[in-house]
Amino acid sequence: MINKVNVLGVFMLFLAHLLPAQHIKNDLRAPAFPLITLDPNTSAWSYTNNLYDSNPSHWSDKNLPFMGVLKVDGKFYRFMGAEDVEMLTVIPNGEDKAWEGKYSTTEPAKNWFAMDFDAAKWQTGKGAFGTTENESLSKTNWTTDKIWVRRDIELGEDLNNKNVFLEYSHDDDVKIYVNGIEVVNHGGTGKNKRLKLSEEVIKTLKKGKNSIAAYCFNGGANGFLDFGLLVERSDRAFFANTAKQISVDVQPMQTLYTFQCGDVELKVTFTAPVFLDNLELLSRPINYLSYEIKSPQAKDVELYFEASPNWALNLPTQESVSSTFQKNGITYLKTGSTAQKILGRTGDHVKNDWGYFYLASESAGTTAKVGSSTALRSAFALGNANDADQKGGVKQLALTKKLKVNGTSKGKIAIGYDDVYAIQYFNTNLRPYWNRKENSSIEQQFEIAFKEYGQLMAASKKFDDKFMQEYQAYGKEYAELCALAYRQSIAAHKLVEAPNGDLLWLSKENDSNGSIGTVDITYPSSPLFLIYNPELAKGLANFIFYYSESGKWQKPFPSHDIGTYPVGNGQTYGGDMPIEEGGNMLILTYAIARAEGNADYANKHWSTLTTWADYLVEKGLDPENQLCTDDFAGHFAHNANLSVKAIMGIASYGYLAKMLGQDEVGTKYIAKAKQMAKEWEQMAKDGDHYKLTFDKSGTWSQKYNMVWDKIFDMGIFDPKIRETEIKYYLTKQNKYGLPLDSREAYTKTDWIFWTATMADKHEDFLKFLKPVYLFMNESTTRVPMSDWIWTDRPERRGFKARAVVGGYYIKRFEDLIKKGN
């Protein structure tokens, strides 16, 4: 049965072709608002409802100070960022300096965290603690699932009446106690998180001996635990007064803010013109910050932008060098680490500390300065320009724009990053795609960006307006979630060209394990790229085909990844996912063929695809004990949904053969898939639903892999199976969504979209979608959209900022495929 959108949706799509698209505001209160979205290393989000309530953050929670202030009639209105002060290290974490602690990997006495606990019999080790194979910052190898650590610390003075922060890193679940008082207790992972300690805790931090105790549970893959203390240096606040935020609106390519500053209206728009069918533009490492100032009467105003070297560092304690210069009518501010270890830092919760961050503006009316935060702010607020030249301390970057407003005044600045080399690919360092021929420079890219600004802003608005109008046909919730997913999914990738000319669209497995080019990240994210540029979908697969076809990977199924971002020299994940990745690659290749209308890409890799398909025929029906993409749930055998993936992979190979004119081969594999589907039905049937694993009655799971049978009308499974499952799932929903399976209350939001797309009735599709929308709107975990969430409370279970939200687009992809047929 072919899926149809509701009558209203059909009418809206009809109107979209007749009328110019109108702007449709996104009313979703995003868990985090996208601001700057260049790539996995350079992205910034606002984690708060108002842009001025906090500084932007990298998705790893690293602070990226970026402040904006408007001066009107002698009064200052801070509209962006926080007036942060410098942080001083009191007790360094292991990244700054190895520290000694006591640890145990067997459960200790209940009072193990108390100040007076005797840990003399515990082992002694250096922090940080972690899996040294994949966590380069680990000093002591931790390979068990649990660890308890105590660290005695010496303070040279009481810390009363100071703002003290705990800085900590964890992978996975963590509890931390300061002087016996619990200060942290949560799941997930994170690097260099900061928590302001309560007054109760700070009062215990006396001169002399103190203690920090921590517990960490590693549920799988890498483990890591590290912690230290920071103190906030007292500085004068110049911009305590804030603007009043009127609205925020997240569109696919833009985030638009409106503020009131006295009698002046200020609009600020962050734009990433990421048109997926324009690879030069997609890879240009520059975003815009546009401003529009409206005043009821003529007046002079000033804009002040201040950014920190943190943008080009992994940790703020790293040494940096900053400068300002002018070239061809553009004024630049530039900063980077002094070490410049190109491609030298790999891992999950890390940022670039090589290459250079830039703020740029057309020179007219622009002043650029480098200096301490106090000096720069004093110069703007008090007019004492000489203070900006003082020596010593961390050098901040500041741009000042003087404007005459008589009605409306508009302008822009540009934010960019030159990472010099972007990826190491099988021992070859690759330039970013925009400089793949080594015939450009970051200054040239800025010049092009300023020249094309007007047309790109117009094109971005046109794209956003048309997008929201088209996607509204599937429901308001669908349009607004997809708009929020657009830049998030794209920014989790890096575009480069391989030495053999292949396009490589390499994902980073953000907030998961830091892998590069993970196949089971590719699979869920692919619908977005299949819709807007199948060449990028090929770019998600090229490196996996190369890995196998070059002989570097010799197993009869695809690898899980090709390394740890940004180094892709071969798989670094600790285990294989044979059926998972084999099915993923076969299904993706068939999806590319259907999107393009030919199987030329499959023909290039036919021998490899045949090997993978035959492996699935042999091993896929009743999977052995192994991981699937939902690896956080652990290994288990007889996985019914994984079996569906194998069957769909075999069917995909059969249909590809048919497209290539190999009718006999195609008929054979399609028949095999149908035979396996009938066996699957008998093995999985459990009354009014189908099992999680073939050997366990009374269990259930989302069979989201079956969605392809419906999208491509493959005719492999009896359609009544989907109808039965959808009906059953609707009885299992919680407030914030459908659980992944019967084991836990958590879910994967991307898979909910796939399961929802399996429904024949549009009203059922929306029943699955609306709880996910509610979660994002009410989530108390303020991070870029999580795909691993609890369904019974508005908290994420883990993961954030990942590419897999590109999977939200599967409903739209289905519709385009149906129309294409």
PDB file of N, CA, C and O in Angstrom, residues 122-185:
ATOM      1  N   TRP A 122      44.246   0.428  48.209  1.00  0.00           N
ATOM      2  CA  TRP A 122      43.910   0.583  46.793  1.00  0.00           C
ATOM      3  C   TRP A 122      45.199   0.682  45.973  1.00  0.00           C
ATOM      4  O   TRP A 122      46.279   0.969  46.505  1.00  0.00           O
ATOM      5  N   GLN A 123      45.065   0.472  44.662  1.00  0.00           N
ATOM      6  CA  GLN A 123      46.211   0.625  43.774  1.00  0.00           C
ATOM      7  C   GLN A 123      46.510   2.111  43.564  1.00  0.00           C
ATOM      8  O   GLN A 123      45.642   2.971  43.727  1.00  0.00           O
ATOM      9  N   THR A 124      47.750   2.399  43.193  1.00  0.00           N
ATOM     10  CA  THR A 124      48.153   3.777  42.894  1.00  0.00           C
ATOM     11  C   THR A 124      48.360   3.923  41.388  1.00  0.00           C
ATOM     12  O   THR A 124      48.966   3.062  40.746  1.00  0.00           O
ATOM     13  N   GLY A 125      47.835   4.996  40.828  1.00  0.00           N
ATOM     14  CA  GLY A 125      47.984   5.216  39.395  1.00  0.00           C
ATOM     15  C   GLY A 125      47.972   6.687  39.049  1.00  0.00           C
ATOM     16  O   GLY A 125      47.639   7.542  39.880  1.00  0.00           O
ATOM     17  N   LYS A 126      48.340   7.009  37.830  1.00  0.00           N
ATOM     18  CA  LYS A 126      48.367   8.385  37.338  1.00  0.00           C
ATOM     19  C   LYS A 126      47.066   8.694  36.603  1.00  0.00           C
ATOM     20  O   LYS A 126      46.560   7.897  35.820  1.00  0.00           O
ATOM     21  N   GLY A 127      46.519   9.881  36.866  1.00  0.00           N
ATOM     22  CA  GLY A 127      45.354  10.337  36.126  1.00  0.00           C
ATOM     23  C   GLY A 127      45.776  11.106  34.883  1.00  0.00           C
ATOM     24  O   GLY A 127      46.832  11.723  34.865  1.00  0.00           O
ATOM     25  N   ALA A 128      44.995  11.020  33.827  1.00  0.00           N
ATOM     26  CA  ALA A 128      43.653  10.473  33.781  1.00  0.00           C
ATOM     27  C   ALA A 128      43.663   8.944  33.629  1.00  0.00           C
ATOM     28  O   ALA A 128      44.650   8.347  33.199  1.00  0.00           O
ATOM     29  N   PHE A 129      42.508   8.331  33.973  1.00  0.00           N
ATOM     30  CA  PHE A 129      42.321   6.903  33.859  1.00  0.00           C
ATOM     31  C   PHE A 129      41.449   6.613  32.634  1.00  0.00           C
ATOM     32  O   PHE A 129      40.432   7.281  32.411  1.00  0.00           O
ATOM     33  N   GLY A 130      41.846   5.622  31.844  1.00  0.00           N
ATOM     34  CA  GLY A 130      41.044   5.314  30.668  1.00  0.00           C
ATOM     35  C   GLY A 130      41.643   4.199  29.847  1.00  0.00           C
ATOM     36  O   GLY A 130      42.679   3.617  30.196  1.00  0.00           O
ATOM     37  N   THR A 131      40.966   3.877  28.744  1.00  0.00           N
ATOM     38  CA  THR A 131      41.461   2.866  27.812  1.00  0.00           C
ATOM     39  C   THR A 131      42.562   3.506  26.974  1.00  0.00           C
ATOM     40  O   THR A 131      42.281   4.283  26.065  1.00  0.00           O
ATOM     41  N   THR A 132      43.791   3.179  27.289  1.00  0.00           N
ATOM     42  CA  THR A 132      44.927   3.872  26.676  1.00  0.00           C
ATOM     43  C   THR A 132      45.036   3.617  25.179  1.00  0.00           C
ATOM     44  O   THR A 132      45.626   4.415  24.456  1.00  0.00           O
ATOM     45  N   GLU A 133      44.440   2.529  24.700  1.00  0.00           N
ATOM     46  CA  GLU A 133      44.535   2.208  23.269  1.00  0.00           C
ATOM     47  C   GLU A 133      43.871   3.288  22.416  1.00  0.00           C
ATOM     48  O   GLU A 133      44.386   3.659  21.360  1.00  0.00           O
ATOM     49  N   ASN A 134      42.708   3.801  22.865  1.00  0.00           N
ATOM     50  CA  ASN A 134      41.964   4.763  22.059  1.00  0.00           C
ATOM     51  C   ASN A 134      41.804   6.127  22.716  1.00  0.00           C
ATOM     52  O   ASN A 134      41.260   7.043  22.107  1.00  0.00           O
ATOM     53  N   GLU A 135      42.221   6.266  23.972  1.00  0.00           N
ATOM     54  CA  GLU A 135      42.150   7.551  24.665  1.00  0.00           C
ATOM     55  C   GLU A 135      43.575   8.019  24.940  1.00  0.00           C
ATOM     56  O   GLU A 135      44.210   7.609  25.904  1.00  0.00           O
ATOM     57  N   SER A 136      44.078   8.890  24.096  1.00  0.00           N
ATOM     58  CA  SER A 136      45.485   9.281  24.149  1.00  0.00           C
ATOM     59  C   SER A 136      45.855  10.023  25.428  1.00  0.00           C
ATOM     60  O   SER A 136      47.020  10.081  25.807  1.00  0.00           O
ATOM     61  N   LEU A 137      44.859  10.587  26.128  1.00  0.00           N
ATOM     62  CA  LEU A 137      45.137  11.337  27.346  1.00  0.00           C
ATOM     63  C   LEU A 137      45.201  10.452  28.580  1.00  0.00           C
ATOM     64  O   LEU A 137      45.538  10.914  29.666  1.00  0.00           O
ATOM     65  N   SER A 138      44.875   9.166  28.431  1.00  0.00           N
ATOM     66  CA  SER A 138      44.886   8.249  29.569  1.00  0.00           C
ATOM     67  C   SER A 138      46.313   7.967  30.007  1.00  0.00           C
ATOM     68  O   SER A 138      47.186   7.662  29.192  1.00  0.00           O
ATOM     69  N   LYS A 139      46.544   8.045  31.300  1.00  0.00           N
ATOM     70  CA  LYS A 139      47.857   7.730  31.877  1.00  0.00           C
ATOM     71  C   LYS A 139      47.870   6.349  32.528  1.00  0.00           C
ATOM     72  O   LYS A 139      48.898   5.697  32.591  1.00  0.00           O
ATOM     73  N   THR A 140      46.731   5.915  33.042  1.00  0.00           N
ATOM     74  CA  THR A 140      46.591   4.586  33.644  1.00  0.00           C
ATOM     75  C   THR A 140      45.528   3.817  32.872  1.00  0.00           C
ATOM     76  O   THR A 140      44.402   4.301  32.710  1.00  0.00           O
ATOM     77  N   ASN A 141      45.875   2.633  32.394  1.00  0.00           N
ATOM     78  CA  ASN A 141      44.962   1.858  31.565  1.00  0.00           C
ATOM     79  C   ASN A 141      43.826   1.275  32.403  1.00  0.00           C
ATOM     80  O   ASN A 141      44.061   0.540  33.362  1.00  0.00           O
ATOM     81  N   TRP A 142      42.609   1.636  32.053  1.00  0.00           N
ATOM     82  CA  TRP A 142      41.422   1.128  32.746  1.00  0.00           C
ATOM     83  C   TRP A 142      40.604   0.317  31.748  1.00  0.00           C
ATOM     84  O   TRP A 142      40.109   0.846  30.771  1.00  0.00           O
ATOM     85  N   THR A 143      40.476  -0.972  31.999  1.00  0.00           N
ATOM     86  CA  THR A 143      39.814  -1.868  31.044  1.00  0.00           C
ATOM     87  C   THR A 143      38.590  -2.565  31.622  1.00  0.00           C
ATOM     88  O   THR A 143      37.884  -3.254  30.889  1.00  0.00           O
ATOM     89  N   THR A 144      38.333  -2.416  32.932  1.00  0.00           N
ATOM     90  CA  THR A 144      37.141  -3.016  33.519  1.00  0.00           C
ATOM     91  C   THR A 144      35.931  -2.123  33.273  1.00  0.00           C
ATOM     92  O   THR A 144      36.061  -1.010  32.757  1.00  0.00           O
ATOM     93  N   ASP A 145      34.756  -2.610  33.655  1.00  0.00           N
ATOM     94  CA  ASP A 145      33.570  -1.782  33.421  1.00  0.00           C
ATOM     95  C   ASP A 145      33.396  -0.696  34.485  1.00  0.00           C
ATOM     96  O   ASP A 145      32.764   0.325  34.226  1.00  0.00           O
ATOM     97  N   LYS A 146      33.977  -0.882  35.690  1.00  0.00           N
ATOM     98  CA  LYS A 146      33.800   0.093  36.761  1.00  0.00           C
ATOM     99  C   LYS A 146      35.139   0.474  37.381  1.00  0.00           C
ATOM    100  O   LYS A 146      36.049  -0.345  37.453  1.00  0.00           O
ATOM    101  N   ILE A 147      35.226   1.706  37.852  1.00  0.00           N
ATOM    102  CA  ILE A 147      36.425   2.165  38.541  1.00  0.00           C
ATOM    103  C   ILE A 147      36.043   3.177  39.616  1.00  0.00           C
ATOM    104  O   ILE A 147      35.110   3.973  39.434  1.00  0.00           O
ATOM    105  N   TRP A 148      36.730   3.090  40.762  1.00  0.00           N
ATOM    106  CA  TRP A 148      36.575   4.048  41.847  1.00  0.00           C
ATOM    107  C   TRP A 148      37.930   4.729  42.054  1.00  0.00           C
ATOM    108  O   TRP A 148      38.965   4.041  42.143  1.00  0.00           O
ATOM    109  N   VAL A 149      37.944   6.041  42.116  1.00  0.00           N
ATOM    110  CA  VAL A 149      39.197   6.797  42.199  1.00  0.00           C
ATOM    111  C   VAL A 149      39.109   7.831  43.320  1.00  0.00           C
ATOM    112  O   VAL A 149      38.080   8.498  43.486  1.00  0.00           O
ATOM    113  N   ARG A 150      40.183   7.929  44.096  1.00  0.00           N
ATOM    114  CA  ARG A 150      40.302   8.987  45.112  1.00  0.00           C
ATOM    115  C   ARG A 150      41.561   9.799  44.835  1.00  0.00           C
ATOM    116  O   ARG A 150      42.620   9.245  44.551  1.00  0.00           O
ATOM    117  N   ARG A 151      41.416  11.115  44.921  1.00  0.00           N
ATOM    118  CA  ARG A 151      42.543  12.005  44.687  1.00  0.00           C
ATOM    119  C   ARG A 151      42.674  12.983  45.853  1.00  0.00           C
ATOM    120  O   ARG A 151      41.776  13.809  46.085  1.00  0.00           O
ATOM    121  N   ASP A 152      43.754  12.856  46.626  1.00  0.00           N
ATOM    122  CA  ASP A 152      44.038  13.816  47.684  1.00  0.00           C
ATOM    123  C   ASP A 152      44.664  15.061  47.068  1.00  0.00           C
ATOM    124  O   ASP A 152      45.585  14.960  46.242  1.00  0.00           O
ATOM    125  N   ILE A 153      44.168  16.227  47.446  1.00  0.00           N
ATOM    126  CA  ILE A 153      44.669  17.476  46.871  1.00  0.00           C
ATOM    127  C   ILE A 153      45.100  18.427  47.986  1.00  0.00           C
ATOM    128  O   ILE A 153      44.534  18.422  49.081  1.00  0.00           O
ATOM    129  N   GLU A 154      46.097  19.223  47.706  1.00  0.00           N
ATOM    130  CA  GLU A 154      46.601  20.215  48.648  1.00  0.00           C
ATOM    131  C   GLU A 154      46.274  21.612  48.130  1.00  0.00           C
ATOM    132  O   GLU A 154      46.633  21.972  47.012  1.00  0.00           O
ATOM    133  N   LEU A 155      45.579  22.379  48.948  1.00  0.00           N
ATOM    134  CA  LEU A 155      45.259  23.759  48.598  1.00  0.00           C
ATOM    135  C   LEU A 155      46.154  24.712  49.369  1.00  0.00           C
ATOM    136  O   LEU A 155      46.357  24.544  50.584  1.00  0.00           O
ATOM    137  N   GLY A 156      46.665  25.714  48.703  1.00  0.00           N
ATOM    138  CA  GLY A 156      47.551  26.676  49.341  1.00  0.00           C
ATOM    139  C   GLY A 156      46.810  27.739  50.121  1.00  0.00           C
ATOM    140  O   GLY A 156      47.427  28.509  50.865  1.00  0.00           O
ATOM    141  N   GLU A 157      45.472  27.806  49.958  1.00  0.00           N
ATOM    142  CA  GLU A 157      44.666  28.789  50.665  1.00  0.00           C
ATOM    143  C   GLU A 157      43.221  28.319  50.702  1.00  0.00           C
ATOM    144  O   GLU A 157      42.814  27.445  49.926  1.00  0.00           O
ATOM    145  N   ASP A 158      42.434  28.883  51.620  1.00  0.00           N
ATOM    146  CA  ASP A 158      40.999  28.627  51.619  1.00  0.00           C
ATOM    147  C   ASP A 158      40.391  29.210  50.345  1.00  0.00           C
ATOM    148  O   ASP A 158      40.844  30.247  49.850  1.00  0.00           O
ATOM    149  N   LEU A 159      39.356  28.536  49.832  1.00  0.00           N
ATOM    150  CA  LEU A 159      38.705  29.023  48.607  1.00  0.00           C
ATOM    151  C   LEU A 159      37.359  29.657  48.898  1.00  0.00           C
ATOM    152  O   LEU A 159      36.544  29.851  47.991  1.00  0.00           O
ATOM    153  N   ASN A 160      37.105  29.987  50.166  1.00  0.00           N
ATOM    154  CA  ASN A 160      35.871  30.678  50.536  1.00  0.00           C
ATOM    155  C   ASN A 160      35.742  31.987  49.765  1.00  0.00           C
ATOM    156  O   ASN A 160      36.734  32.651  49.461  1.00  0.00           O
ATOM    157  N   ASN A 161      34.496  32.322  49.439  1.00  0.00           N
ATOM    158  CA  ASN A 161      34.174  33.586  48.772  1.00  0.00           C
ATOM    159  C   ASN A 161      34.749  33.666  47.357  1.00  0.00           C
ATOM    160  O   ASN A 161      34.931  34.762  46.816  1.00  0.00           O
ATOM    161  N   LYS A 162      35.068  32.510  46.771  1.00  0.00           N
ATOM    162  CA  LYS A 162      35.512  32.480  45.386  1.00  0.00           C
ATOM    163  C   LYS A 162      34.575  31.587  44.575  1.00  0.00           C
ATOM    164  O   LYS A 162      33.928  30.689  45.121  1.00  0.00           O
ATOM    165  N   ASN A 163      34.512  31.838  43.292  1.00  0.00           N
ATOM    166  CA  ASN A 163      33.750  30.960  42.399  1.00  0.00           C
ATOM    167  C   ASN A 163      34.661  29.823  41.959  1.00  0.00           C
ATOM    168  O   ASN A 163      35.648  30.055  41.261  1.00  0.00           O
ATOM    169  N   VAL A 164      34.338  28.624  42.413  1.00  0.00           N
ATOM    170  CA  VAL A 164      35.169  27.454  42.150  1.00  0.00           C
ATOM    171  C   VAL A 164      34.406  26.505  41.225  1.00  0.00           C
ATOM    172  O   VAL A 164      33.212  26.256  41.420  1.00  0.00           O
ATOM    173  N   PHE A 165      35.117  25.975  40.232  1.00  0.00           N
ATOM    174  CA  PHE A 165      34.503  25.084  39.254  1.00  0.00           C
ATOM    175  C   PHE A 165      35.218  23.734  39.262  1.00  0.00           C
ATOM    176  O   PHE A 165      36.456  23.675  39.305  1.00  0.00           O
ATOM    177  N   LEU A 166      34.436  22.675  39.201  1.00  0.00           N
ATOM    178  CA  LEU A 166      34.973  21.340  38.948  1.00  0.00           C
ATOM    179  C   LEU A 166      35.026  21.154  37.438  1.00  0.00           C
ATOM    180  O   LEU A 166      34.007  21.330  36.752  1.00  0.00           O
ATOM    181  N   GLU A 167      36.207  20.824  36.910  1.00  0.00           N
ATOM    182  CA  GLU A 167      36.326  20.484  35.492  1.00  0.00           C
ATOM    183  C   GLU A 167      36.535  18.985  35.413  1.00  0.00           C
ATOM    184  O   GLU A 167      37.452  18.453  36.056  1.00  0.00           O
ATOM    185  N   TYR A 168      35.686  18.297  34.641  1.00  0.00           N
ATOM    186  CA  TYR A 168      35.753  16.835  34.632  1.00  0.00           C
ATOM    187  C   TYR A 168      35.432  16.263  33.254  1.00  0.00           C
ATOM    188  O   TYR A 168      34.751  16.886  32.431  1.00  0.00           O
ATOM    189  N   SER A 169      35.962  15.064  33.034  1.00  0.00           N
ATOM    190  CA  SER A 169      35.710  14.314  31.800  1.00  0.00           C
ATOM    191  C   SER A 169      35.289  12.903  32.185  1.00  0.00           C
ATOM    192  O   SER A 169      35.817  12.337  33.155  1.00  0.00           O
ATOM    193  N   HIS A 170      34.373  12.331  31.434  1.00  0.00           N
ATOM    194  CA  HIS A 170      33.880  10.991  31.796  1.00  0.00           C
ATOM    195  C   HIS A 170      33.360  10.251  30.573  1.00  0.00           C
ATOM    196  O   HIS A 170      32.799  10.839  29.658  1.00  0.00           O
ATOM    197  N   ASP A 171      33.530   8.920  30.612  1.00  0.00           N
ATOM    198  CA  ASP A 171      33.022   8.031  29.570  1.00  0.00           C
ATOM    199  C   ASP A 171      32.927   6.620  30.196  1.00  0.00           C
ATOM    200  O   ASP A 171      33.943   5.940  30.323  1.00  0.00           O
ATOM    201  N   ASP A 172      31.760   6.155  30.751  1.00  0.00           N
ATOM    202  CA  ASP A 172      30.450   6.781  30.533  1.00  0.00           C
ATOM    203  C   ASP A 172      29.938   7.427  31.843  1.00  0.00           C
ATOM    204  O   ASP A 172      30.381   8.480  32.213  1.00  0.00           O
ATOM    205  N   ASP A 173      29.004   6.720  32.542  1.00  0.00           N
ATOM    206  CA  ASP A 173      28.293   7.268  33.695  1.00  0.00           C
ATOM    207  C   ASP A 173      29.257   7.623  34.823  1.00  0.00           C
ATOM    208  O   ASP A 173      30.232   6.919  35.074  1.00  0.00           O
ATOM    209  N   VAL A 174      28.946   8.708  35.563  1.00  0.00           N
ATOM    210  CA  VAL A 174      29.908   9.235  36.520  1.00  0.00           C
ATOM    211  C   VAL A 174      29.231   9.756  37.784  1.00  0.00           C
ATOM    212  O   VAL A 174      28.105  10.264  37.740  1.00  0.00           O
ATOM    213  N   LYS A 175      29.932   9.585  38.914  1.00  0.00           N
ATOM    214  CA  LYS A 175      29.598  10.240  40.178  1.00  0.00           C
ATOM    215  C   LYS A 175      30.883  10.859  40.719  1.00  0.00           C
ATOM    216  O   LYS A 175      31.927  10.217  40.696  1.00  0.00           O
ATOM    217  N   ILE A 176      30.796  12.097  41.211  1.00  0.00           N
ATOM    218  CA  ILE A 176      31.976  12.768  41.760  1.00  0.00           C
ATOM    219  C   ILE A 176      31.605  13.432  43.086  1.00  0.00           C
ATOM    220  O   ILE A 176      30.530  14.031  43.211  1.00  0.00           O
ATOM    221  N   TYR A 177      32.518  13.297  44.032  1.00  0.00           N
ATOM    222  CA  TYR A 177      32.327  13.870  45.363  1.00  0.00           C
ATOM    223  C   TYR A 177      33.515  14.790  45.676  1.00  0.00           C
ATOM    224  O   TYR A 177      34.669  14.430  45.428  1.00  0.00           O
ATOM    225  N   VAL A 178      33.233  15.961  46.230  1.00  0.00           N
ATOM    226  CA  VAL A 178      34.274  16.881  46.692  1.00  0.00           C
ATOM    227  C   VAL A 178      34.175  16.967  48.209  1.00  0.00           C
ATOM    228  O   VAL A 178      33.123  17.341  48.747  1.00  0.00           O
ATOM    229  N   ASN A 179      35.236  16.558  48.856  1.00  0.00           N
ATOM    230  CA  ASN A 179      35.247  16.502  50.328  1.00  0.00           C
ATOM    231  C   ASN A 179      34.020  15.763  50.871  1.00  0.00           C
ATOM    232  O   ASN A 179      33.388  16.187  51.844  1.00  0.00           O
ATOM    233  N   GLY A 180      33.681  14.652  50.200  1.00  0.00           N
ATOM    234  CA  GLY A 180      32.603  13.790  50.649  1.00  0.00           C
ATOM    235  C   GLY A 180      31.212  14.213  50.244  1.00  0.00           C
ATOM    236  O   GLY A 180      30.235  13.514  50.543  1.00  0.00           O
ATOM    237  N   ILE A 181      31.077  15.343  49.561  1.00  0.00           N
ATOM    238  CA  ILE A 181      29.764  15.844  49.139  1.00  0.00           C
ATOM    239  C   ILE A 181      29.561  15.543  47.658  1.00  0.00           C
ATOM    240  O   ILE A 181      30.408  15.897  46.823  1.00  0.00           O
ATOM    241  N   GLU A 182      28.449  14.884  47.321  1.00  0.00           N
ATOM    242  CA  GLU A 182      28.181  14.556  45.918  1.00  0.00           C
ATOM    243  C   GLU A 182      27.899  15.827  45.126  1.00  0.00           C
ATOM    244  O   GLU A 182      27.044  16.634  45.489  1.00  0.00           O
ATOM    245  N   VAL A 183      28.618  15.995  44.008  1.00  0.00           N
ATOM    246  CA  VAL A 183      28.425  17.175  43.164  1.00  0.00           C
ATOM    247  C   VAL A 183      28.030  16.802  41.736  1.00  0.00           C
ATOM    248  O   VAL A 183      27.486  17.634  41.006  1.00  0.00           O
ATOM    249  N   VAL A 184      28.319  15.567  41.318  1.00  0.00           N
ATOM    250  CA  VAL A 184      27.987  15.111  39.962  1.00  0.00           C
ATOM    251  C   VAL A 184      27.403  13.707  40.052  1.00  0.00           C
ATOM    252  O   VAL A 184      27.924  12.854  40.775  1.00  0.00           O
ATOM    253  N   ASN A 185      26.323  13.465  39.298  1.00  0.00           N
ATOM    254  CA  ASN A 185      25.732  12.128  39.227  1.00  0.00           C
ATOM    255  C   ASN A 185      24.863  12.062  37.987  1.00  0.00           C
ATOM    256  O   ASN A 185      23.720  12.498  37.993  1.00  0.00           O
TER     257      ASN A 185
END
